[in-house]
Amino acid sequence: MALATLFDATDAARLLARFQSIPADRSPQWGRMTAPKMVVHCTEALRMATGELPVRMVPLGRVVQFSGLGPLLARRMPFPKSAPTHPKLLARAPSAYGDELAQLAAAFRAFASKPHTDRWAAHPLFGPLGARDWGILAARHLEHHLVQFGA
């Protein structure tokens, strides 16, 4: 079975539609993020992938990068509930919820339109990733948060 990817228009449209179905006041099934904060976090994660939001590697990321397992882990490692995230992906405060959903949709488009041959940002834990791995990781990360909010 093929993994979902943001580079597949059908996968991306389904994910975005599910985000748009989450009301701003929905409570998460785990964690402390509000729905608007989660949408901001997901937008910032996509901006990180394209290099628009520079993020430094975390110390454990150097070990993962050295091991060469980063791409495999990015494609297959489960996302634990309430796992820590990079502080930069939580730094921006949400504005109006509709505006945040529009920014998320724009981030989806920017991500999908970035040429596969371009240099992609290194992930702070998994290290350097190519477009294929980023597409899968982004879809998996978004799915994690959709499940968190019951969408």
mmCIF file of C-alpha atoms in Angstrom:
data_model
loop_
_atom_site.group_PDB
_atom_site.id
_atom_site.type_symbol
_atom_site.label_atom_id
_atom_site.label_comp_id
_atom_site.label_asym_id
_atom_site.label_seq_id
_atom_site.Cartn_x
_atom_site.Cartn_y
_atom_site.Cartn_z
ATOM 1 C CA MET A 1 0.000 0.000 0.000
ATOM 2 C CA ALA A 2 1.394 3.394 -0.992
ATOM 3 C CA LEU A 3 1.915 5.939 1.750
ATOM 4 C CA ALA A 4 -0.081 9.159 1.521
ATOM 5 C CA THR A 5 1.913 12.165 0.344
ATOM 6 C CA LEU A 6 1.225 15.862 -0.027
ATOM 7 C CA PHE A 7 2.472 15.554 -3.593
ATOM 8 C CA ASP A 8 -0.620 13.543 -4.496
ATOM 9 C CA ALA A 9 -3.418 16.028 -5.208
ATOM 10 C CA THR A 10 -6.103 13.620 -3.975
ATOM 11 C CA ASP A 11 -4.287 12.927 -0.694
ATOM 12 C CA ALA A 12 -3.701 16.644 -0.133
ATOM 13 C CA ALA A 13 -7.322 17.584 -0.913
ATOM 14 C CA ARG A 14 -8.657 14.958 1.502
ATOM 15 C CA LEU A 15 -6.341 16.107 4.282
ATOM 16 C CA LEU A 16 -7.184 19.775 3.792
ATOM 17 C CA ALA A 17 -10.928 19.085 3.710
ATOM 18 C CA ARG A 18 -10.634 17.286 7.041
ATOM 19 C CA PHE A 19 -8.820 20.289 8.565
ATOM 20 C CA GLN A 20 -11.591 22.547 7.312
ATOM 21 C CA SER A 21 -14.174 20.325 9.045
ATOM 22 C CA ILE A 22 -12.677 20.932 12.512
ATOM 23 C CA PRO A 23 -14.525 23.659 14.428
ATOM 24 C CA ALA A 24 -12.337 26.224 16.223
ATOM 25 C CA ASP A 25 -13.718 25.177 19.615
ATOM 26 C CA ARG A 26 -13.143 21.425 19.223
ATOM 27 C CA SER A 27 -11.179 19.919 22.115
ATOM 28 C CA PRO A 28 -8.272 17.583 21.363
ATOM 29 C CA GLN A 29 -8.387 13.906 22.277
ATOM 30 C CA TRP A 30 -4.898 14.346 23.783
ATOM 31 C CA GLY A 31 -2.458 17.185 24.325
ATOM 32 C CA ARG A 32 -2.949 20.832 25.190
ATOM 33 C CA MET A 33 -3.202 22.517 21.775
ATOM 34 C CA THR A 34 -6.400 24.237 20.771
ATOM 35 C CA ALA A 35 -7.663 23.660 17.238
ATOM 36 C CA PRO A 36 -6.408 27.094 16.079
ATOM 37 C CA LYS A 37 -2.985 26.477 17.663
ATOM 38 C CA MET A 38 -2.796 23.058 15.990
ATOM 39 C CA VAL A 39 -3.569 24.604 12.594
ATOM 40 C CA VAL A 40 -0.796 27.179 13.132
ATOM 41 C CA HIS A 41 1.586 24.385 14.170
ATOM 42 C CA CYS A 42 0.800 22.406 11.007
ATOM 43 C CA THR A 43 1.253 25.495 8.824
ATOM 44 C CA GLU A 44 4.606 26.228 10.436
ATOM 45 C CA ALA A 45 5.702 22.601 9.961
ATOM 46 C CA LEU A 46 5.015 22.878 6.217
ATOM 47 C CA ARG A 47 6.872 26.197 6.096
ATOM 48 C CA MET A 48 9.782 24.469 7.875
ATOM 49 C CA ALA A 49 9.883 21.727 5.233
ATOM 50 C CA THR A 50 10.103 24.180 2.349
ATOM 51 C CA GLY A 51 12.790 26.209 4.096
ATOM 52 C CA GLU A 52 10.590 29.269 4.618
ATOM 53 C CA LEU A 53 10.843 28.827 8.409
ATOM 54 C CA PRO A 54 14.443 27.985 9.366
ATOM 55 C CA VAL A 55 14.659 25.532 12.266
ATOM 56 C CA ARG A 56 17.835 24.227 13.907
ATOM 57 C CA MET A 57 18.514 20.544 14.391
ATOM 58 C CA VAL A 58 17.899 19.164 17.881
ATOM 59 C CA PRO A 59 20.790 17.297 19.587
ATOM 60 C CA LEU A 60 19.266 13.845 19.014
ATOM 61 C CA GLY A 61 18.930 14.752 15.336
ATOM 62 C CA ARG A 62 22.698 14.641 14.937
ATOM 63 C CA VAL A 63 22.701 11.015 16.130
ATOM 64 C CA VAL A 64 19.843 10.128 13.752
ATOM 65 C CA GLN A 65 21.571 11.905 10.872
ATOM 66 C CA PHE A 66 24.854 10.136 11.585
ATOM 67 C CA SER A 67 23.066 6.763 11.652
ATOM 68 C CA GLY A 68 21.611 7.365 8.190
ATOM 69 C CA LEU A 69 18.169 6.247 9.419
ATOM 70 C CA GLY A 70 16.483 9.670 9.153
ATOM 71 C CA PRO A 71 14.552 9.049 5.924
ATOM 72 C CA LEU A 72 13.377 5.607 7.034
ATOM 73 C CA LEU A 73 12.265 6.936 10.414
ATOM 74 C CA ALA A 74 10.521 9.876 8.744
ATOM 75 C CA ARG A 75 8.486 7.477 6.589
ATOM 76 C CA ARG A 76 7.699 4.851 9.234
ATOM 77 C CA MET A 77 8.237 6.004 12.845
ATOM 78 C CA PRO A 78 4.927 6.345 14.726
ATOM 79 C CA PHE A 79 3.989 9.768 16.070
ATOM 80 C CA PRO A 80 3.559 9.356 19.832
ATOM 81 C CA LYS A 81 0.687 11.231 21.460
ATOM 82 C CA SER A 82 1.857 14.440 23.162
ATOM 83 C CA ALA A 83 5.388 14.083 21.744
ATOM 84 C CA PRO A 84 7.524 17.196 22.105
ATOM 85 C CA THR A 85 7.873 19.457 19.090
ATOM 86 C CA HIS A 86 10.350 22.107 18.069
ATOM 87 C CA PRO A 87 9.579 25.389 19.896
ATOM 88 C CA LYS A 88 9.595 27.346 16.614
ATOM 89 C CA LEU A 89 6.607 25.288 15.454
ATOM 90 C CA LEU A 90 4.640 26.546 18.458
ATOM 91 C CA ALA A 91 5.891 30.143 18.602
ATOM 92 C CA ARG A 92 3.317 31.916 16.431
ATOM 93 C CA ALA A 93 -0.007 32.794 18.055
ATOM 94 C CA PRO A 94 -3.138 32.079 16.026
ATOM 95 C CA SER A 95 -5.111 34.880 14.418
ATOM 96 C CA ALA A 96 -8.726 34.465 13.266
ATOM 97 C CA TYR A 97 -9.436 30.767 12.684
ATOM 98 C CA GLY A 98 -10.632 31.254 9.106
ATOM 99 C CA ASP A 99 -7.443 33.151 8.341
ATOM 100 C CA GLU A 100 -5.364 30.330 9.830
ATOM 101 C CA LEU A 101 -7.167 27.729 7.712
ATOM 102 C CA ALA A 102 -6.490 29.903 4.643
ATOM 103 C CA GLN A 103 -2.792 30.091 5.587
ATOM 104 C CA LEU A 104 -2.721 26.296 5.980
ATOM 105 C CA ALA A 105 -4.239 25.884 2.499
ATOM 106 C CA ALA A 106 -1.600 28.267 1.121
ATOM 107 C CA ALA A 107 1.132 26.253 2.868
ATOM 108 C CA PHE A 108 -0.255 23.055 1.270
ATOM 109 C CA ARG A 109 -0.016 24.708 -2.169
ATOM 110 C CA ALA A 110 3.492 26.078 -1.560
ATOM 111 C CA PHE A 111 4.678 22.682 -0.359
ATOM 112 C CA ALA A 112 3.177 20.792 -3.322
ATOM 113 C CA SER A 113 4.503 23.288 -5.870
ATOM 114 C CA LYS A 114 8.110 23.229 -4.627
ATOM 115 C CA PRO A 115 10.133 21.386 -7.264
ATOM 116 C CA HIS A 116 11.300 17.944 -6.198
ATOM 117 C CA THR A 117 14.758 18.787 -7.468
ATOM 118 C CA ASP A 118 15.093 21.826 -5.175
ATOM 119 C CA ARG A 119 16.998 21.586 -1.926
ATOM 120 C CA TRP A 120 14.598 20.839 0.914
ATOM 121 C CA ALA A 121 15.206 21.863 4.518
ATOM 122 C CA ALA A 122 16.742 19.415 6.963
ATOM 123 C CA HIS A 123 14.264 18.119 9.529
ATOM 124 C CA PRO A 124 15.319 19.002 13.107
ATOM 125 C CA LEU A 125 15.218 15.314 14.145
ATOM 126 C CA PHE A 126 15.484 13.265 10.944
ATOM 127 C CA GLY A 127 18.108 15.427 9.218
ATOM 128 C CA PRO A 128 18.272 15.993 5.455
ATOM 129 C CA LEU A 129 15.239 14.685 3.570
ATOM 130 C CA GLY A 130 14.385 14.770 -0.096
ATOM 131 C CA ALA A 131 11.044 15.784 -1.549
ATOM 132 C CA ARG A 132 9.618 12.235 -1.515
ATOM 133 C CA ASP A 133 10.362 11.753 2.184
ATOM 134 C CA TRP A 134 9.102 15.224 3.084
ATOM 135 C CA GLY A 135 5.852 14.552 1.193
ATOM 136 C CA ILE A 136 5.238 11.374 3.171
ATOM 137 C CA LEU A 137 6.348 12.812 6.513
ATOM 138 C CA ALA A 138 4.169 15.903 6.066
ATOM 139 C CA ALA A 139 1.096 13.789 5.279
ATOM 140 C CA ARG A 140 1.786 11.542 8.279
ATOM 141 C CA HIS A 141 2.251 14.550 10.584
ATOM 142 C CA LEU A 142 -0.977 16.154 9.372
ATOM 143 C CA GLU A 143 -2.855 12.863 9.801
ATOM 144 C CA HIS A 144 -1.557 12.644 13.387
ATOM 145 C CA HIS A 145 -3.103 16.018 14.215
ATOM 146 C CA LEU A 146 -6.349 15.279 12.380
ATOM 147 C CA VAL A 147 -6.773 12.173 14.528
ATOM 148 C CA GLN A 148 -5.882 14.259 17.592
ATOM 149 C CA PHE A 149 -8.917 16.431 16.819
ATOM 150 C CA GLY A 150 -11.233 13.625 15.719
ATOM 151 C CA ALA A 151 -11.341 14.546 12.036
#
